[in-house]
Amino acid sequence: MKIAIAGDHGGVALKSALEKHLDDRQIEYVDCGTYTEESCDYPDFAEKACRLVQEGKVTYAVLICGTGIGMSIAANKMRGIRAALCGDEFSAHYTRAHNDANVLTLGARVIGVGLAERILDTFLDGTFEGGRHARRIEKIKEIETKNHV
Ligand code: RB5
């Protein structure tokens, strides 16, 4: 499995911590920035990482900003992206099992490194259950194609 990881200035420290965790787990990743604590705009990094998901170059993306909210809003504007902001392991489990989420967003100013690692592990190790949940994903895709006004 290969993933993309990105953060803004509010998420850069947690991004580094999670990269170390990914190294320990021998999970390959593409670091889409940012690389310093200089103020920057989270949509730029959401777009860069989610593009890799859309192109099939990575399986998942992990996006980190202060709250995780801005990254989530930006990512969910992109076709085929199902981004879930998770602050607990239960949500991380079910967003893979039921929503087939392909992007995890995290709030670096909301949760600590230990919990973020557990959420990330739960997300990456999760499996989509399919069945009735696949029908619902299809309906989400229909909303995506129908609603261009
Ligand atoms: C940056 O100050 C902050 O707004 C950003 O990291 C994020 O929390 C936005 O949703």
mmCIF file with all atom_site columns, C-alpha atoms and ligand atoms in Angstrom:
data_model
loop_
_atom_site.group_PDB
_atom_site.id
_atom_site.type_symbol
_atom_site.label_atom_id
_atom_site.label_alt_id
_atom_site.label_comp_id
_atom_site.label_asym_id
_atom_site.label_entity_id
_atom_site.label_seq_id
_atom_site.pdbx_PDB_ins_code
_atom_site.Cartn_x
_atom_site.Cartn_y
_atom_site.Cartn_z
_atom_site.occupancy
_atom_site.B_iso_or_equiv
_atom_site.pdbx_formal_charge
_atom_site.auth_seq_id
_atom_site.auth_comp_id
_atom_site.auth_asym_id
_atom_site.auth_atom_id
_atom_site.pdbx_PDB_model_num
ATOM   1   C CA . MET A 1 1   ? 0.000   0.000  0.000   1.00 0.00 ? 1   MET A CA 1
ATOM   2   C CA . LYS A 1 2   ? 1.171   3.507  -0.821  1.00 0.00 ? 2   LYS A CA 1
ATOM   3   C CA . ILE A 1 3   ? -0.441  6.638  0.596   1.00 0.00 ? 3   ILE A CA 1
ATOM   4   C CA . ALA A 1 4   ? -0.183  10.400 0.167   1.00 0.00 ? 4   ALA A CA 1
ATOM   5   C CA . ILE A 1 5   ? 0.215   12.617 3.210   1.00 0.00 ? 5   ILE A CA 1
ATOM   6   C CA . ALA A 1 6   ? -0.128  16.386 3.393   1.00 0.00 ? 6   ALA A CA 1
ATOM   7   C CA . GLY A 1 7   ? -0.665  19.130 5.918   1.00 0.00 ? 7   GLY A CA 1
ATOM   8   C CA . ASP A 1 8   ? -0.735  22.882 6.237   1.00 0.00 ? 8   ASP A CA 1
ATOM   9   C CA . HIS A 1 9   ? 1.377   24.844 8.754   1.00 0.00 ? 9   HIS A CA 1
ATOM   10  C CA . GLY A 1 10  ? -1.012  23.725 11.512  1.00 0.00 ? 10  GLY A CA 1
ATOM   11  C CA . GLY A 1 11  ? -0.510  20.088 10.563  1.00 0.00 ? 11  GLY A CA 1
ATOM   12  C CA . VAL A 1 12  ? 3.148   19.935 9.618   1.00 0.00 ? 12  VAL A CA 1
ATOM   13  C CA . ALA A 1 13  ? 4.388   18.708 13.020  1.00 0.00 ? 13  ALA A CA 1
ATOM   14  C CA . LEU A 1 14  ? 1.798   15.925 13.222  1.00 0.00 ? 14  LEU A CA 1
ATOM   15  C CA . LYS A 1 15  ? 2.586   15.039 9.603   1.00 0.00 ? 15  LYS A CA 1
ATOM   16  C CA . SER A 1 16  ? 6.241   14.463 10.568  1.00 0.00 ? 16  SER A CA 1
ATOM   17  C CA . ALA A 1 17  ? 5.215   12.331 13.551  1.00 0.00 ? 17  ALA A CA 1
ATOM   18  C CA . LEU A 1 18  ? 2.907   10.220 11.398  1.00 0.00 ? 18  LEU A CA 1
ATOM   19  C CA . GLU A 1 19  ? 5.591   9.801  8.744   1.00 0.00 ? 19  GLU A CA 1
ATOM   20  C CA . LYS A 1 20  ? 7.852   8.316  11.392  1.00 0.00 ? 20  LYS A CA 1
ATOM   21  C CA . HIS A 1 21  ? 5.012   5.986  12.342  1.00 0.00 ? 21  HIS A CA 1
ATOM   22  C CA . LEU A 1 22  ? 4.542   5.003  8.686   1.00 0.00 ? 22  LEU A CA 1
ATOM   23  C CA . ASP A 1 23  ? 8.294   4.367  8.407   1.00 0.00 ? 23  ASP A CA 1
ATOM   24  C CA . ASP A 1 24  ? 8.079   2.074  11.454  1.00 0.00 ? 24  ASP A CA 1
ATOM   25  C CA . ARG A 1 25  ? 5.216   0.209  9.771   1.00 0.00 ? 25  ARG A CA 1
ATOM   26  C CA . GLN A 1 26  ? 7.105   0.146  6.457   1.00 0.00 ? 26  GLN A CA 1
ATOM   27  C CA . ILE A 1 27  ? 4.218   1.815  4.650   1.00 0.00 ? 27  ILE A CA 1
ATOM   28  C CA . GLU A 1 28  ? 5.312   3.814  1.625   1.00 0.00 ? 28  GLU A CA 1
ATOM   29  C CA . TYR A 1 29  ? 4.102   7.414  1.340   1.00 0.00 ? 29  TYR A CA 1
ATOM   30  C CA . VAL A 1 30  ? 4.371   10.491 -0.851  1.00 0.00 ? 30  VAL A CA 1
ATOM   31  C CA . ASP A 1 31  ? 4.844   13.673 1.180   1.00 0.00 ? 31  ASP A CA 1
ATOM   32  C CA . CYS A 1 32  ? 2.864   16.403 -0.630  1.00 0.00 ? 32  CYS A CA 1
ATOM   33  C CA . GLY A 1 33  ? 3.952   19.183 1.768   1.00 0.00 ? 33  GLY A CA 1
ATOM   34  C CA . THR A 1 34  ? 3.905   21.620 3.381   1.00 0.00 ? 34  THR A CA 1
ATOM   35  C CA . TYR A 1 35  ? 7.428   21.331 4.724   1.00 0.00 ? 35  TYR A CA 1
ATOM   36  C CA . THR A 1 36  ? 7.718   24.316 7.099   1.00 0.00 ? 36  THR A CA 1
ATOM   37  C CA . GLU A 1 37  ? 5.588   26.114 9.685   1.00 0.00 ? 37  GLU A CA 1
ATOM   38  C CA . GLU A 1 38  ? 5.263   29.144 7.442   1.00 0.00 ? 38  GLU A CA 1
ATOM   39  C CA . SER A 1 39  ? 1.609   30.053 6.962   1.00 0.00 ? 39  SER A CA 1
ATOM   40  C CA . CYS A 1 40  ? 0.077   28.478 3.858   1.00 0.00 ? 40  CYS A CA 1
ATOM   41  C CA . ASP A 1 41  ? -3.322  27.561 2.393   1.00 0.00 ? 41  ASP A CA 1
ATOM   42  C CA . TYR A 1 42  ? -4.639  24.067 3.172   1.00 0.00 ? 42  TYR A CA 1
ATOM   43  C CA . PRO A 1 43  ? -6.693  23.685 -0.068  1.00 0.00 ? 43  PRO A CA 1
ATOM   44  C CA . ASP A 1 44  ? -3.458  23.656 -2.110  1.00 0.00 ? 44  ASP A CA 1
ATOM   45  C CA . PHE A 1 45  ? -2.228  20.606 -0.233  1.00 0.00 ? 45  PHE A CA 1
ATOM   46  C CA . ALA A 1 46  ? -5.587  18.854 -0.129  1.00 0.00 ? 46  ALA A CA 1
ATOM   47  C CA . GLU A 1 47  ? -5.785  19.136 -3.911  1.00 0.00 ? 47  GLU A CA 1
ATOM   48  C CA . LYS A 1 48  ? -2.248  17.890 -4.487  1.00 0.00 ? 48  LYS A CA 1
ATOM   49  C CA . ALA A 1 49  ? -2.672  14.781 -2.325  1.00 0.00 ? 49  ALA A CA 1
ATOM   50  C CA . CYS A 1 50  ? -6.213  13.971 -3.511  1.00 0.00 ? 50  CYS A CA 1
ATOM   51  C CA . ARG A 1 51  ? -5.105  14.203 -7.142  1.00 0.00 ? 51  ARG A CA 1
ATOM   52  C CA . LEU A 1 52  ? -2.814  11.233 -6.465  1.00 0.00 ? 52  LEU A CA 1
ATOM   53  C CA . VAL A 1 53  ? -5.806  9.280  -5.138  1.00 0.00 ? 53  VAL A CA 1
ATOM   54  C CA . GLN A 1 54  ? -7.876  10.209 -8.208  1.00 0.00 ? 54  GLN A CA 1
ATOM   55  C CA . GLU A 1 55  ? -5.058  9.116  -10.515 1.00 0.00 ? 55  GLU A CA 1
ATOM   56  C CA . GLY A 1 56  ? -4.708  5.800  -8.695  1.00 0.00 ? 56  GLY A CA 1
ATOM   57  C CA . LYS A 1 57  ? -1.104  6.548  -7.758  1.00 0.00 ? 57  LYS A CA 1
ATOM   58  C CA . VAL A 1 58  ? -1.876  6.017  -4.070  1.00 0.00 ? 58  VAL A CA 1
ATOM   59  C CA . THR A 1 59  ? -4.601  4.099  -2.274  1.00 0.00 ? 59  THR A CA 1
ATOM   60  C CA . TYR A 1 60  ? -5.372  6.702  0.386   1.00 0.00 ? 60  TYR A CA 1
ATOM   61  C CA . ALA A 1 61  ? -4.486  10.243 1.410   1.00 0.00 ? 61  ALA A CA 1
ATOM   62  C CA . VAL A 1 62  ? -4.050  11.598 4.920   1.00 0.00 ? 62  VAL A CA 1
ATOM   63  C CA . LEU A 1 63  ? -4.612  15.341 5.284   1.00 0.00 ? 63  LEU A CA 1
ATOM   64  C CA . ILE A 1 64  ? -3.812  17.326 8.396   1.00 0.00 ? 64  ILE A CA 1
ATOM   65  C CA . CYS A 1 65  ? -4.673  20.894 9.330   1.00 0.00 ? 65  CYS A CA 1
ATOM   66  C CA . GLY A 1 66  ? -5.441  22.589 12.637  1.00 0.00 ? 66  GLY A CA 1
ATOM   67  C CA . THR A 1 67  ? -8.963  21.210 12.965  1.00 0.00 ? 67  THR A CA 1
ATOM   68  C CA . GLY A 1 68  ? -9.060  18.767 10.045  1.00 0.00 ? 68  GLY A CA 1
ATOM   69  C CA . ILE A 1 69  ? -12.202 20.563 8.888   1.00 0.00 ? 69  ILE A CA 1
ATOM   70  C CA . GLY A 1 70  ? -10.772 22.739 6.128   1.00 0.00 ? 70  GLY A CA 1
ATOM   71  C CA . MET A 1 71  ? -8.903  19.794 4.637   1.00 0.00 ? 71  MET A CA 1
ATOM   72  C CA . SER A 1 72  ? -12.082 17.722 4.747   1.00 0.00 ? 72  SER A CA 1
ATOM   73  C CA . ILE A 1 73  ? -14.191 20.379 3.037   1.00 0.00 ? 73  ILE A CA 1
ATOM   74  C CA . ALA A 1 74  ? -11.588 20.939 0.316   1.00 0.00 ? 74  ALA A CA 1
ATOM   75  C CA . ALA A 1 75  ? -10.987 17.229 -0.324  1.00 0.00 ? 75  ALA A CA 1
ATOM   76  C CA . ASN A 1 76  ? -14.688 16.453 -0.612  1.00 0.00 ? 76  ASN A CA 1
ATOM   77  C CA . LYS A 1 77  ? -14.999 18.919 -3.512  1.00 0.00 ? 77  LYS A CA 1
ATOM   78  C CA . MET A 1 78  ? -12.946 16.564 -5.659  1.00 0.00 ? 78  MET A CA 1
ATOM   79  C CA . ARG A 1 79  ? -14.654 13.906 -7.744  1.00 0.00 ? 79  ARG A CA 1
ATOM   80  C CA . GLY A 1 80  ? -14.336 10.422 -6.321  1.00 0.00 ? 80  GLY A CA 1
ATOM   81  C CA . ILE A 1 81  ? -12.947 11.612 -3.014  1.00 0.00 ? 81  ILE A CA 1
ATOM   82  C CA . ARG A 1 82  ? -14.659 10.504 0.166   1.00 0.00 ? 82  ARG A CA 1
ATOM   83  C CA . ALA A 1 83  ? -12.831 12.297 2.951   1.00 0.00 ? 83  ALA A CA 1
ATOM   84  C CA . ALA A 1 84  ? -13.614 11.648 6.608   1.00 0.00 ? 84  ALA A CA 1
ATOM   85  C CA . LEU A 1 85  ? -12.545 13.796 9.521   1.00 0.00 ? 85  LEU A CA 1
ATOM   86  C CA . CYS A 1 86  ? -11.871 11.392 12.388  1.00 0.00 ? 86  CYS A CA 1
ATOM   87  C CA . GLY A 1 87  ? -11.114 12.195 16.006  1.00 0.00 ? 87  GLY A CA 1
ATOM   88  C CA . ASP A 1 88  ? -11.638 8.677  17.339  1.00 0.00 ? 88  ASP A CA 1
ATOM   89  C CA . GLU A 1 89  ? -10.911 5.071  16.358  1.00 0.00 ? 89  GLU A CA 1
ATOM   90  C CA . PHE A 1 90  ? -14.585 4.097  16.124  1.00 0.00 ? 90  PHE A CA 1
ATOM   91  C CA . SER A 1 91  ? -15.186 6.651  13.361  1.00 0.00 ? 91  SER A CA 1
ATOM   92  C CA . ALA A 1 92  ? -11.986 5.618  11.584  1.00 0.00 ? 92  ALA A CA 1
ATOM   93  C CA . HIS A 1 93  ? -13.127 1.982  11.590  1.00 0.00 ? 93  HIS A CA 1
ATOM   94  C CA . TYR A 1 94  ? -16.623 2.695  10.304  1.00 0.00 ? 94  TYR A CA 1
ATOM   95  C CA . THR A 1 95  ? -15.667 5.234  7.710   1.00 0.00 ? 95  THR A CA 1
ATOM   96  C CA . ARG A 1 96  ? -13.646 2.517  5.995   1.00 0.00 ? 96  ARG A CA 1
ATOM   97  C CA . ALA A 1 97  ? -16.223 -0.227 6.650   1.00 0.00 ? 97  ALA A CA 1
ATOM   98  C CA . HIS A 1 98  ? -19.331 1.723  5.636   1.00 0.00 ? 98  HIS A CA 1
ATOM   99  C CA . ASN A 1 99  ? -18.285 4.820  3.654   1.00 0.00 ? 99  ASN A CA 1
ATOM   100 C CA . ASP A 1 100 ? -15.286 3.331  1.815   1.00 0.00 ? 100 ASP A CA 1
ATOM   101 C CA . ALA A 1 101 ? -13.498 6.572  2.689   1.00 0.00 ? 101 ALA A CA 1
ATOM   102 C CA . ASN A 1 102 ? -10.323 7.077  0.692   1.00 0.00 ? 102 ASN A CA 1
ATOM   103 C CA . VAL A 1 103 ? -9.089  10.159 2.543   1.00 0.00 ? 103 VAL A CA 1
ATOM   104 C CA . LEU A 1 104 ? -8.557  10.585 6.286   1.00 0.00 ? 104 LEU A CA 1
ATOM   105 C CA . THR A 1 105 ? -8.385  14.076 7.708   1.00 0.00 ? 105 THR A CA 1
ATOM   106 C CA . LEU A 1 106 ? -7.021  14.874 11.148  1.00 0.00 ? 106 LEU A CA 1
ATOM   107 C CA . GLY A 1 107 ? -7.008  17.949 13.374  1.00 0.00 ? 107 GLY A CA 1
ATOM   108 C CA . ALA A 1 108 ? -3.529  18.489 14.758  1.00 0.00 ? 108 ALA A CA 1
ATOM   109 C CA . ARG A 1 109 ? -4.794  21.059 17.260  1.00 0.00 ? 109 ARG A CA 1
ATOM   110 C CA . VAL A 1 110 ? -7.533  18.708 18.428  1.00 0.00 ? 110 VAL A CA 1
ATOM   111 C CA . ILE A 1 111 ? -5.882  15.326 19.029  1.00 0.00 ? 111 ILE A CA 1
ATOM   112 C CA . GLY A 1 112 ? -2.465  14.166 20.197  1.00 0.00 ? 112 GLY A CA 1
ATOM   113 C CA . VAL A 1 113 ? 0.102   12.101 18.343  1.00 0.00 ? 113 VAL A CA 1
ATOM   114 C CA . GLY A 1 114 ? -0.754  8.819  20.090  1.00 0.00 ? 114 GLY A CA 1
ATOM   115 C CA . LEU A 1 115 ? -4.438  8.989  19.194  1.00 0.00 ? 115 LEU A CA 1
ATOM   116 C CA . ALA A 1 116 ? -3.623  10.153 15.662  1.00 0.00 ? 116 ALA A CA 1
ATOM   117 C CA . GLU A 1 117 ? -1.418  7.071  15.196  1.00 0.00 ? 117 GLU A CA 1
ATOM   118 C CA . ARG A 1 118 ? -4.206  4.771  16.402  1.00 0.00 ? 118 ARG A CA 1
ATOM   119 C CA . ILE A 1 119 ? -6.752  6.460  14.136  1.00 0.00 ? 119 ILE A CA 1
ATOM   120 C CA . LEU A 1 120 ? -4.389  6.194  11.193  1.00 0.00 ? 120 LEU A CA 1
ATOM   121 C CA . ASP A 1 121 ? -3.709  2.489  11.854  1.00 0.00 ? 121 ASP A CA 1
ATOM   122 C CA . THR A 1 122 ? -7.423  1.748  12.175  1.00 0.00 ? 122 THR A CA 1
ATOM   123 C CA . PHE A 1 123 ? -8.149  3.571  8.925   1.00 0.00 ? 123 PHE A CA 1
ATOM   124 C CA . LEU A 1 124 ? -5.348  1.915  6.949   1.00 0.00 ? 124 LEU A CA 1
ATOM   125 C CA . ASP A 1 125 ? -6.124  -1.569 8.274   1.00 0.00 ? 125 ASP A CA 1
ATOM   126 C CA . GLY A 1 126 ? -9.874  -1.207 7.680   1.00 0.00 ? 126 GLY A CA 1
ATOM   127 C CA . THR A 1 127 ? -11.936 -2.983 5.042   1.00 0.00 ? 127 THR A CA 1
ATOM   128 C CA . PHE A 1 128 ? -15.022 -1.853 3.144   1.00 0.00 ? 128 PHE A CA 1
ATOM   129 C CA . GLU A 1 129 ? -17.976 -4.154 3.859   1.00 0.00 ? 129 GLU A CA 1
ATOM   130 C CA . GLY A 1 130 ? -19.721 -3.604 0.510   1.00 0.00 ? 130 GLY A CA 1
ATOM   131 C CA . GLY A 1 131 ? -23.335 -4.858 0.219   1.00 0.00 ? 131 GLY A CA 1
ATOM   132 C CA . ARG A 1 132 ? -25.868 -2.207 1.194   1.00 0.00 ? 132 ARG A CA 1
ATOM   133 C CA . HIS A 1 133 ? -23.025 0.205  1.796   1.00 0.00 ? 133 HIS A CA 1
ATOM   134 C CA . ALA A 1 134 ? -21.921 -0.116 -1.837  1.00 0.00 ? 134 ALA A CA 1
ATOM   135 C CA . ARG A 1 135 ? -25.427 0.913  -2.912  1.00 0.00 ? 135 ARG A CA 1
ATOM   136 C CA . ARG A 1 136 ? -25.118 4.039  -0.783  1.00 0.00 ? 136 ARG A CA 1
ATOM   137 C CA . ILE A 1 137 ? -21.708 4.882  -2.236  1.00 0.00 ? 137 ILE A CA 1
ATOM   138 C CA . GLU A 1 138 ? -23.275 4.610  -5.695  1.00 0.00 ? 138 GLU A CA 1
ATOM   139 C CA . LYS A 1 139 ? -25.907 7.143  -4.580  1.00 0.00 ? 139 LYS A CA 1
ATOM   140 C CA . ILE A 1 140 ? -23.161 9.498  -3.412  1.00 0.00 ? 140 ILE A CA 1
ATOM   141 C CA . LYS A 1 141 ? -21.557 9.174  -6.852  1.00 0.00 ? 141 LYS A CA 1
ATOM   142 C CA . GLU A 1 142 ? -24.901 9.997  -8.483  1.00 0.00 ? 142 GLU A CA 1
ATOM   143 C CA . ILE A 1 143 ? -25.150 13.154 -6.371  1.00 0.00 ? 143 ILE A CA 1
ATOM   144 C CA . GLU A 1 144 ? -21.653 14.067 -7.545  1.00 0.00 ? 144 GLU A CA 1
ATOM   145 C CA . THR A 1 145 ? -22.537 13.756 -11.239 1.00 0.00 ? 145 THR A CA 1
ATOM   146 C CA . LYS A 1 146 ? -26.094 15.187 -11.083 1.00 0.00 ? 146 LYS A CA 1
ATOM   147 C CA . ASN A 1 147 ? -25.461 18.364 -9.147  1.00 0.00 ? 147 ASN A CA 1
ATOM   148 C CA . HIS A 1 148 ? -23.454 20.647 -11.374 1.00 0.00 ? 148 HIS A CA 1
ATOM   149 C CA . VAL A 1 149 ? -25.428 23.902 -11.276 1.00 0.00 ? 149 VAL A CA 1
HETATM 150 C C1 . RB5 B 2 .   ? -4.898  27.491 9.924   1.00 0.00 ? 1   RB5 B C1 1
HETATM 151 O O1 . RB5 B 2 .   ? -4.755  28.505 10.848  1.00 0.00 ? 1   RB5 B O1 1
HETATM 152 C C2 . RB5 B 2 .   ? -6.206  26.745 10.160  1.00 0.00 ? 1   RB5 B C2 1
HETATM 153 O O2 . RB5 B 2 .   ? -7.276  27.547 9.771   1.00 0.00 ? 1   RB5 B O2 1
HETATM 154 C C3 . RB5 B 2 .   ? -6.194  25.465 9.386   1.00 0.00 ? 1   RB5 B C3 1
HETATM 155 O O3 . RB5 B 2 .   ? -5.124  24.680 9.814   1.00 0.00 ? 1   RB5 B O3 1
HETATM 156 C C4 . RB5 B 2 .   ? -7.409  24.567 9.527   1.00 0.00 ? 1   RB5 B C4 1
HETATM 157 O O4 . RB5 B 2 .   ? -7.732  24.353 10.859  1.00 0.00 ? 1   RB5 B O4 1
HETATM 158 C C5 . RB5 B 2 .   ? -8.572  24.919 8.717   1.00 0.00 ? 1   RB5 B C5 1
HETATM 159 O O5 . RB5 B 2 .   ? -9.605  24.232 8.734   1.00 0.00 ? 1   RB5 B O5 1
#
